[in-house]
Coordinates of C-alpha atoms and ligand atoms in Angstrom, one line a residue:
M1 CA 0.0 0.0 0.0
A2 CA 1.3 3.5 -0.8
A3 CA 2.6 5.4 2.2
F4 CA 0.8 8.7 1.0
D5 CA -2.5 9.4 -0.5
Y6 CA -0.8 11.2 -3.4
D7 CA 2.7 11.6 -4.9
L8 CA 2.1 15.3 -5.4
F9 CA -0.5 17.6 -3.9
V10 CA -0.6 21.0 -5.6
I11 CA -2.3 24.0 -3.8
G12 CA -3.6 26.4 -6.4
A13 CA -4.9 25.7 -9.9
G14 CA -3.5 28.8 -11.6
S15 CA -0.9 29.1 -14.4
G16 CA 1.9 27.3 -12.5
G17 CA -0.2 24.8 -10.5
V18 CA -2.2 23.5 -13.4
R19 CA 0.9 23.0 -15.5
A20 CA 2.9 21.3 -12.7
A21 CA -0.1 19.0 -11.8
R22 CA -0.7 18.0 -15.4
K23 CA 3.0 17.3 -16.3
A24 CA 3.6 15.4 -13.1
A25 CA 0.5 13.2 -13.7
E26 CA 1.7 12.6 -17.3
A27 CA 5.0 11.4 -15.8
G28 CA 3.0 8.8 -13.9
A29 CA 2.6 10.5 -10.5
R30 CA -0.7 10.4 -8.5
V31 CA -1.6 14.0 -8.4
A32 CA -4.3 16.2 -6.8
V33 CA -4.7 20.0 -7.1
A34 CA -6.8 22.1 -4.7
E35 CA -8.5 25.3 -5.9
H36 CA -10.9 27.4 -3.8
D37 CA -11.9 29.7 -6.6
R38 CA -12.2 29.2 -10.3
V39 CA -9.8 27.0 -12.2
G40 CA -7.2 28.9 -14.3
G41 CA -6.1 31.3 -11.7
T42 CA -5.3 35.0 -12.0
C43 CA -4.2 34.9 -15.6
V44 CA -7.3 33.3 -17.1
I45 CA -9.9 34.5 -14.7
R46 CA -8.9 38.0 -13.6
G47 CA -5.6 38.9 -15.3
C48 CA -3.8 38.5 -18.6
V49 CA -6.7 37.1 -20.6
P50 CA -9.7 39.4 -19.7
K51 CA -7.3 42.3 -19.6
K52 CA -6.1 41.6 -23.2
L53 CA -9.8 41.3 -24.3
F54 CA -10.5 44.7 -22.8
V55 CA -7.4 46.1 -24.5
Y56 CA -8.7 44.9 -27.9
A57 CA -12.0 46.6 -27.1
A58 CA -10.3 49.9 -26.3
Q59 CA -8.1 49.7 -29.4
L60 CA -11.1 49.4 -31.6
G61 CA -12.2 52.8 -30.4
E62 CA -9.1 54.3 -31.8
A63 CA -9.4 52.2 -35.0
I64 CA -12.9 53.6 -35.5
E65 CA -11.5 57.1 -35.1
D66 CA -8.7 56.3 -37.6
A67 CA -11.0 54.7 -40.1
S68 CA -12.3 58.0 -41.7
G69 CA -8.8 58.8 -42.9
Y70 CA -8.9 55.5 -44.9
G71 CA -12.3 56.3 -46.4
W72 CA -14.6 54.5 -44.0
R73 CA -17.7 56.2 -42.7
A74 CA -18.2 55.2 -39.2
D75 CA -21.1 57.4 -38.1
N76 CA -23.4 56.6 -35.1
V77 CA -20.9 54.2 -33.6
A78 CA -21.7 53.4 -30.0
F79 CA -20.0 51.2 -27.3
D80 CA -22.0 48.9 -25.1
W81 CA -20.2 47.9 -21.9
P82 CA -22.6 45.1 -20.9
T83 CA -22.0 43.4 -24.3
L84 CA -18.2 43.5 -23.7
L85 CA -18.6 42.1 -20.2
A86 CA -20.9 39.2 -21.4
S87 CA -18.5 38.4 -24.3
K88 CA -15.5 38.4 -22.0
D89 CA -17.3 36.2 -19.4
R90 CA -18.3 33.7 -22.1
E91 CA -14.6 33.4 -23.2
I92 CA -13.3 33.1 -19.7
A93 CA -15.9 30.3 -19.0
R94 CA -14.8 28.5 -22.2
L95 CA -11.1 28.7 -21.1
E96 CA -11.9 27.5 -17.6
G97 CA -13.6 24.5 -19.2
V98 CA -10.5 23.8 -21.2
Y99 CA -8.3 24.0 -18.1
R100 CA -10.7 21.6 -16.3
A101 CA -10.8 19.2 -19.2
N102 CA -7.0 19.2 -19.5
L103 CA -6.6 18.3 -15.8
A104 CA -9.1 15.5 -16.1
K105 CA -7.4 14.2 -19.3
A106 CA -4.1 14.1 -17.5
G107 CA -5.7 12.1 -14.6
V108 CA -5.3 14.9 -12.0
E109 CA -7.9 14.9 -9.2
L110 CA -9.4 18.4 -8.7
V111 CA -10.3 19.2 -5.1
E112 CA -12.5 22.3 -5.1
E113 CA -11.7 23.7 -1.7
R114 CA -9.2 25.8 0.2
A115 CA -6.1 23.8 1.3
A116 CA -3.6 24.5 4.0
L117 CA -0.5 22.7 5.4
A118 CA -1.3 20.6 8.5
G119 CA 2.3 19.6 9.4
G120 CA 4.5 16.9 8.1
H121 CA 3.2 15.6 4.8
D122 CA -0.5 16.4 5.6
V123 CA -2.8 18.9 3.8
R124 CA -6.0 20.1 5.5
L125 CA -9.0 20.7 3.2
E126 CA -11.0 23.4 4.9
A127 CA -14.5 22.9 3.6
S128 CA -14.7 19.2 3.9
G129 CA -12.5 19.0 7.0
R130 CA -10.6 16.1 5.4
T131 CA -6.8 15.7 5.8
V132 CA -4.9 14.1 3.0
S133 CA -1.2 13.2 2.7
A134 CA 1.3 13.6 -0.1
E135 CA 4.9 12.7 -0.6
R136 CA 5.5 16.2 -2.0
I137 CA 3.5 19.4 -1.7
L138 CA 3.7 22.2 -4.2
I139 CA 2.5 25.7 -3.2
A140 CA 1.2 27.6 -6.2
T141 CA -1.2 30.0 -4.6
G142 CA -0.3 33.1 -6.6
A143 CA -0.8 36.7 -5.4
R144 CA -3.7 39.1 -4.9
A145 CA -4.1 42.8 -5.3
N146 CA -2.8 44.8 -2.3
P147 CA -6.0 46.4 -0.9
H148 CA -4.0 49.3 0.6
A149 CA -5.7 48.8 4.0
A150 CA -3.8 51.7 5.5
L151 CA -5.5 54.2 3.2
P152 CA -8.6 55.7 4.8
G153 CA -11.5 55.0 2.5
H154 CA -9.7 52.1 0.7
E155 CA -13.0 50.1 0.9
L156 CA -14.6 52.6 -1.5
C157 CA -12.0 51.8 -4.2
I158 CA -11.8 49.0 -6.7
T159 CA -8.8 46.8 -7.8
S160 CA -8.3 45.1 -11.1
N161 CA -10.5 42.3 -9.8
E162 CA -13.6 44.5 -9.7
A163 CA -12.7 46.4 -12.8
F164 CA -13.6 43.2 -14.8
H165 CA -17.1 43.2 -13.4
L166 CA -18.3 46.8 -13.0
E167 CA -22.0 47.1 -13.5
R168 CA -21.6 50.4 -15.3
L169 CA -18.6 52.0 -17.0
P170 CA -17.7 55.0 -14.8
R171 CA -17.5 58.4 -16.5
S172 CA -14.3 59.1 -14.7
I173 CA -11.6 57.1 -12.9
V174 CA -8.5 57.8 -10.9
I175 CA -6.0 55.0 -10.8
A176 CA -3.3 54.8 -8.1
G177 CA -0.1 53.1 -9.2
G178 CA 2.5 53.4 -11.9
G179 CA 3.2 49.7 -12.7
Y180 CA 2.0 47.8 -15.8
I181 CA -1.5 47.0 -14.4
A182 CA -2.2 50.7 -13.6
V183 CA -0.9 51.8 -17.0
E184 CA -2.8 49.1 -18.9
F185 CA -6.1 49.9 -17.2
A186 CA -5.6 53.6 -17.8
G187 CA -5.3 52.8 -21.5
I188 CA -8.3 50.6 -21.4
F189 CA -10.6 53.0 -19.5
H190 CA -9.5 56.0 -21.7
G191 CA -10.0 54.0 -24.8
L192 CA -13.5 53.2 -23.8
G193 CA -14.3 56.8 -23.2
V194 CA -13.7 57.2 -19.5
D195 CA -12.0 60.4 -18.3
T196 CA -8.8 58.9 -16.8
T197 CA -6.1 60.0 -14.4
I198 CA -3.1 58.1 -13.0
V199 CA -1.7 59.1 -9.6
Y200 CA 1.8 57.7 -9.0
R201 CA 4.2 58.2 -6.1
G202 CA 7.3 57.8 -8.3
K203 CA 8.9 60.3 -10.7
E204 CA 8.0 58.4 -13.8
I205 CA 5.6 55.6 -14.6
L206 CA 6.8 52.0 -15.2
S207 CA 9.9 51.8 -13.1
R208 CA 12.4 49.1 -14.3
F209 CA 11.5 49.7 -18.0
D210 CA 13.8 51.6 -20.3
M211 CA 13.6 55.4 -19.6
D212 CA 13.0 56.3 -23.2
L213 CA 9.9 54.0 -23.3
R214 CA 8.7 55.4 -20.1
R215 CA 9.0 59.0 -21.1
L216 CA 7.5 58.5 -24.6
L217 CA 4.5 56.5 -23.2
H218 CA 3.9 59.2 -20.6
A219 CA 4.0 61.9 -23.4
E220 CA 1.7 59.9 -25.7
Y221 CA -0.8 59.2 -22.8
E222 CA -0.9 62.9 -22.1
N223 CA -1.4 63.7 -25.8
K224 CA -4.4 61.4 -25.7
G225 CA -5.9 63.1 -22.7
I226 CA -4.9 60.7 -19.9
R227 CA -3.7 62.9 -17.0
I228 CA -0.6 61.6 -15.1
V229 CA 0.1 63.0 -11.7
T230 CA 3.5 61.9 -10.4
Q231 CA 5.2 62.2 -7.0
Q232 CA 1.8 62.2 -5.3
V233 CA -0.2 59.6 -3.3
F234 CA -3.7 59.5 -1.9
S235 CA -4.1 60.6 1.7
S236 CA -7.7 59.5 1.9
I237 CA -10.8 58.6 -0.2
E238 CA -14.2 59.9 0.8
R239 CA -17.8 59.5 -0.6
G240 CA -19.1 63.0 -1.6
R241 CA -22.7 64.1 -1.0
D242 CA -23.6 63.5 -4.7
G243 CA -22.3 59.9 -4.5
Q244 CA -19.1 60.7 -6.3
L245 CA -15.7 59.9 -4.7
V246 CA -13.3 62.5 -3.5
A247 CA -9.6 61.4 -3.7
N248 CA -7.5 63.6 -1.4
L249 CA -3.9 63.9 -2.4
S250 CA -0.7 64.2 -0.4
D251 CA -0.1 67.8 -1.6
G252 CA -3.5 68.8 -0.4
G253 CA -5.2 68.6 -3.8
R254 CA -8.4 66.7 -4.4
M255 CA -10.0 64.9 -7.3
V256 CA -13.7 64.2 -7.7
T257 CA -14.3 61.1 -9.6
D258 CA -16.8 58.3 -10.3
A259 CA -14.3 55.5 -9.4
V260 CA -10.9 55.0 -7.8
M261 CA -8.8 52.0 -8.7
L262 CA -5.9 50.8 -6.6
A263 CA -3.1 49.1 -8.5
V264 CA -0.4 49.4 -5.9
G265 CA 1.2 46.0 -6.0
R266 CA 0.4 42.4 -5.4
D267 CA 0.8 40.4 -2.1
P268 CA 1.6 36.7 -2.1
N269 CA -1.2 34.4 -1.1
T270 CA 0.4 32.8 2.0
G271 CA -1.9 34.0 4.8
G272 CA -3.7 31.4 6.9
M273 CA -2.1 28.5 5.2
G274 CA -0.2 27.1 8.1
L275 CA 3.1 27.6 6.2
E276 CA 5.3 29.1 8.9
E277 CA 3.8 26.7 11.5
A278 CA 4.8 23.8 9.3
G279 CA 8.3 25.2 8.9
V280 CA 8.1 26.9 5.5
Q281 CA 10.1 30.1 5.6
L282 CA 8.5 33.3 4.3
D283 CA 10.3 36.6 3.5
A284 CA 9.3 40.0 4.9
K285 CA 6.6 40.4 2.2
G286 CA 5.1 37.0 3.1
A287 CA 6.4 35.4 -0.1
V288 CA 7.6 31.8 0.1
C289 CA 11.4 31.6 0.2
V290 CA 12.8 29.0 -2.3
D291 CA 16.2 27.8 -3.5
D292 CA 17.3 27.8 -7.2
H293 CA 15.2 24.8 -7.9
S294 CA 12.0 26.1 -6.2
R295 CA 12.4 24.1 -3.1
T296 CA 11.3 25.7 0.2
S297 CA 13.0 25.4 3.6
L298 CA 11.2 22.0 4.0
D299 CA 12.6 19.2 1.8
H300 CA 9.2 17.9 0.6
V301 CA 7.6 21.3 0.0
W302 CA 8.2 23.3 -3.2
A303 CA 6.8 26.6 -4.4
I304 CA 6.4 28.2 -7.8
G305 CA 4.8 31.3 -9.4
D306 CA 3.7 34.6 -8.0
V307 CA 3.7 33.2 -4.4
T308 CA 7.5 33.2 -4.5
D309 CA 7.7 36.8 -5.8
R310 CA 10.4 36.1 -8.4
L311 CA 9.1 37.4 -11.7
Q312 CA 5.3 37.8 -11.6
L313 CA 4.4 36.7 -15.1
T314 CA 2.4 33.7 -16.4
P315 CA 5.1 32.3 -18.7
V316 CA 7.5 32.4 -15.8
A317 CA 5.1 30.5 -13.5
I318 CA 4.7 27.9 -16.2
H319 CA 8.5 27.7 -16.8
E320 CA 9.0 27.2 -13.0
A321 CA 6.4 24.5 -13.1
M322 CA 8.2 22.7 -16.0
C323 CA 11.5 23.0 -14.2
F324 CA 10.0 21.6 -11.0
V325 CA 8.6 18.6 -12.8
E326 CA 11.9 18.0 -14.6
T327 CA 13.8 18.1 -11.3
V328 CA 11.4 16.0 -9.2
F329 CA 9.6 13.6 -11.5
H330 CA 12.2 13.1 -14.3
G331 CA 15.4 13.2 -12.1
R332 CA 16.9 16.0 -14.1
P333 CA 17.7 18.9 -11.7
T334 CA 16.7 22.1 -13.7
R335 CA 16.9 25.6 -12.5
P336 CA 14.5 28.2 -13.9
D337 CA 16.3 30.5 -16.3
Y338 CA 15.4 34.2 -15.8
R339 CA 17.8 35.6 -18.4
S340 CA 16.3 37.7 -21.2
V341 CA 12.6 37.2 -20.3
A342 CA 10.7 39.2 -22.8
T343 CA 7.6 41.1 -21.6
A344 CA 5.0 43.5 -22.9
V345 CA 2.9 46.3 -21.4
F346 CA -0.4 46.4 -23.2
S347 CA -0.7 50.1 -23.0
Q348 CA -1.8 52.1 -26.1
P349 CA 0.7 52.4 -27.6
E350 CA 2.1 49.1 -26.5
I351 CA 5.5 48.3 -25.0
G352 CA 7.6 45.2 -25.9
T353 CA 10.9 44.7 -24.3
V354 CA 13.6 42.1 -23.7
G355 CA 17.0 42.3 -22.0
L356 CA 18.5 45.3 -20.2
S357 CA 17.2 48.8 -20.2
E358 CA 19.9 51.4 -21.0
D359 CA 20.1 52.4 -17.3
A360 CA 20.6 48.8 -16.2
A361 CA 23.2 48.3 -18.9
R362 CA 25.1 51.4 -17.8
R363 CA 25.4 49.9 -14.4
R364 CA 26.9 46.7 -15.7
F365 CA 28.8 47.4 -18.9
A366 CA 31.8 49.6 -19.5
N367 CA 31.0 50.7 -23.1
L368 CA 27.7 50.8 -24.8
D369 CA 26.3 51.8 -28.2
I370 CA 22.7 52.9 -28.3
Y371 CA 20.7 52.7 -31.5
K372 CA 17.4 54.6 -31.5
S373 CA 14.8 55.4 -34.0
A374 CA 11.6 57.4 -33.3
F375 CA 9.1 57.8 -36.1
R376 CA 5.4 58.0 -37.0
P377 CA 4.3 54.5 -37.9
M378 CA 2.9 54.3 -41.4
R379 CA -0.6 53.2 -40.2
H380 CA -1.0 56.5 -38.4
I381 CA -0.2 58.7 -41.4
L382 CA -3.6 58.6 -43.3
A383 CA -5.4 58.3 -39.9
G384 CA -3.9 61.7 -39.0
R385 CA -2.7 60.3 -35.7
S386 CA 0.4 62.1 -34.3
E387 CA 1.5 59.2 -32.1
R388 CA 5.1 58.2 -32.4
M389 CA 6.8 54.9 -32.3
L390 CA 10.2 54.1 -30.8
V391 CA 12.6 51.2 -31.4
K392 CA 15.9 50.9 -29.5
L393 CA 18.8 48.6 -29.2
V394 CA 21.3 48.6 -26.4
V395 CA 24.6 47.0 -27.5
D396 CA 27.6 46.1 -25.5
A397 CA 30.3 48.0 -27.5
D398 CA 33.1 45.6 -26.5
T399 CA 31.5 42.4 -27.7
Q400 CA 28.9 44.0 -30.0
R401 CA 26.2 41.8 -28.4
V402 CA 22.7 43.2 -28.4
I403 CA 21.8 43.1 -24.6
G404 CA 18.5 45.0 -24.8
A405 CA 15.8 45.5 -27.4
H406 CA 12.9 47.8 -26.8
A407 CA 9.8 48.9 -28.8
L408 CA 6.9 51.2 -28.1
G409 CA 4.2 51.3 -30.7
P410 CA 1.7 49.0 -32.5
D411 CA 2.4 45.3 -32.0
A412 CA 5.4 45.9 -29.8
G413 CA 4.5 43.0 -27.7
E414 CA 4.5 40.7 -30.7
M415 CA 8.0 42.1 -31.7
A416 CA 9.4 41.4 -28.2
Q417 CA 8.6 37.8 -28.4
L418 CA 10.6 37.4 -31.6
L419 CA 13.4 39.7 -30.5
A420 CA 13.8 37.5 -27.4
V421 CA 15.2 34.7 -29.6
P422 CA 18.3 36.6 -30.9
V423 CA 18.9 38.4 -27.7
K424 CA 18.8 35.2 -25.7
M425 CA 21.1 33.5 -28.3
G426 CA 23.6 36.3 -27.8
A427 CA 23.2 37.8 -31.3
R428 CA 25.5 40.7 -32.2
K429 CA 24.5 43.9 -33.8
A430 CA 26.1 42.7 -37.1
D431 CA 23.6 39.7 -37.0
F432 CA 20.7 42.2 -36.9
D433 CA 22.4 44.2 -39.8
A434 CA 22.9 41.1 -41.9
T435 CA 19.1 40.4 -41.7
I436 CA 17.2 41.7 -44.7
A437 CA 14.2 43.9 -43.7
V438 CA 10.6 43.0 -44.1
H439 CA 9.2 46.0 -45.8
P440 CA 7.1 48.0 -45.2
T441 CA 6.9 47.2 -41.5
A442 CA 7.7 49.1 -38.3
A443 CA 9.8 46.2 -37.0
E444 CA 12.3 46.6 -40.0
E445 CA 13.8 49.5 -38.0
F446 CA 15.4 46.9 -35.8
V447 CA 17.6 45.7 -38.7
T448 CA 18.2 49.1 -40.5
M449 CA 19.7 51.3 -37.7
A450 CA 23.1 51.9 -39.2
A451 CA 25.0 54.2 -36.8
P452 CA 24.7 54.5 -33.0
T453 CA 22.7 57.5 -31.8
E454 CA 24.9 57.5 -28.8
R455 CA 28.3 56.0 -27.8
I456 CA 28.6 55.6 -24.0
R457 CA 32.1 55.1 -22.7
N458 CA 31.4 54.3 -19.2
R459 CA 34.3 52.5 -17.6
E460 CA 35.1 55.1 -15.0
A461 CA 31.4 55.1 -13.8
L462 CA 31.4 51.4 -12.9
P463 CA 32.5 50.2 -9.4
A464 CA 36.0 48.8 -9.6
Ligands
FAD501 C1 -4.7 42.4 -14.0 C2 -3.6 41.5 -14.3 C3 -3.0 41.4 -15.6 C4 -2.0 40.6 -15.8 N1 -1.4 40.5 -17.1 C5 -0.4 39.7 -17.3 C6 0.1 39.6 -18.7 O1 -0.3 40.3 -19.6 N2 1.1 38.8 -18.9 C7 1.6 38.0 -17.9 O2 2.6 37.2 -18.2 N3 1.2 38.1 -16.6 C8 0.2 38.9 -16.3 N4 -0.3 38.9 -15.1 C9 0.3 38.1 -14.0 C10 -0.1 36.7 -14.1 O3 -1.5 36.6 -14.0 C11 0.5 35.9 -12.9 O4 1.9 36.1 -13.0 C12 0.1 34.4 -13.0 O5 -1.2 34.2 -13.0 C13 0.8 33.7 -11.8 O6 0.5 32.3 -11.8 P1 0.5 31.5 -10.5 O7 0.2 30.1 -10.8 O8 1.6 31.8 -9.7 O9 -0.8 32.0 -9.6 P2 -2.3 32.3 -10.0 O10 -2.6 32.2 -11.4 O11 -2.7 33.5 -9.2 O12 -3.0 31.0 -9.3 C14 -3.1 30.8 -8.0 C15 -4.4 30.0 -7.6 O13 -4.3 29.5 -6.3 C16 -5.6 29.6 -5.7 N5 -5.4 29.6 -4.3 C17 -4.8 30.5 -3.5 N6 -4.8 30.1 -2.2 C18 -5.4 28.8 -2.2 C19 -5.6 27.9 -1.2 N7 -5.2 28.1 0.1 N8 -6.2 26.7 -1.5 C20 -6.6 26.5 -2.8 N9 -6.4 27.4 -3.8 C21 -5.8 28.5 -3.5 C22 -6.1 30.9 -6.3 O14 -7.5 31.0 -6.2 C23 -5.6 30.9 -7.7 O15 -6.6 30.3 -8.6 C24 -1.4 39.8 -14.8 C25 -2.0 39.8 -13.5 C26 -3.0 40.7 -13.2 C27 -3.6 40.8 -11.9

């Protein structure tokens, strides 16, 4: 008789947990996965997927505006929010069905309740009161929007979760935060006709991205009419007499608005799970501490995805899941590889990026060549849209390797995926130059920038 009920018990059926459960089961393990909400996790239910559907909806607004320059008459066009919500909900339900079917096909048992560690190899299932045992336990519980509980009036605000289900589209919204979720939702709401303001405590939105992208996106957002207030935070939120919200700012200013959205970071889902009691070490933010192979401080407990607060992205959670299964169920120790992870910000215009920003490169490389091209993409010309596009390469001047590739403009996210291949392979600038352009495209700029726009000779600036 087997010593444990399962070979692997996964807590959390999101991007990472579902992949790990399926792949372990396909490798012959007896696997269960617990989920106390909907199957698919943040990405499918309340993250990447519904967000991207909303981005498409918002982009269509601009496409309709642009259409007249191309000869289309688009009179009496109207947008209906309930239709978008219903279409989005249908698609999410379809995808959840696919996730459930894939788990079943792989032979994974789905346990639809909240799970917590109960000491040793035991897992407590809260609704049924059952305790089950597993040789190995995988924590894949993700993260949730920080509710900013210290802010007076925070309960009057929404987070990205509620933004996907608003009964009515607000006429105006103020979004707190400068990360990609705040910036993306600002583009969505503005594109759907909502008067939109971002309030961000930092100097410039989107910290950690290349400064040229950050500045240009800021400028383009303001050109569209999205207000961006930097170096300010909310001091309190109140309900006004007319039902509107009043957002009071740290400089004494106030904004009257229909809705306030908080996008001020995400907290790991580790509370009330018996982790520390069982001996699993957490960091100061409450994230599960793991080693290079995603193993926690307990030998038989592993953790992947957002709950470990490494790189909070769906493909990274999936990659960590694959490495975990390779290590544990195929006997091939495999570390997740975080080099050159491409990423996008689905703002409007969009950002696509891979490798180092210029600032990060300046801190690590003695000599750099920067190639930049800013232009109006062809599709905007007849439309009469003034929006500019930027493409940029950061090159290590000593080896000629391209160490960063960045784009802001239409389809930049798609470009980043393909740019990730040469950047990860260590391609040199000459390899880009030797590639014949696809014409006419915006992406061709990446292979036609002949001379550096700037040569940075930086050796003295680096620590010895
Ligand atoms: C608005 C938004 C937009 C995003 N857009 C993108 C994007 O464009 N691209 C991208 O790559 N990433 C994006 N992300 C991030 C991405 O969604 C996450 O990185 C990814 O979902 C992490 O996967 P995970 O498996 O770690 O956790 P999750 O997908 O969050 O899954 C964790 C699951 O565990 C469940 N759970 C938690 N505790 C328990 C418990 N005790 N018992 C049982 N079940 C439990 C939760 O209900 C959840 O279903 C976005 C996130 C948000 C919020």
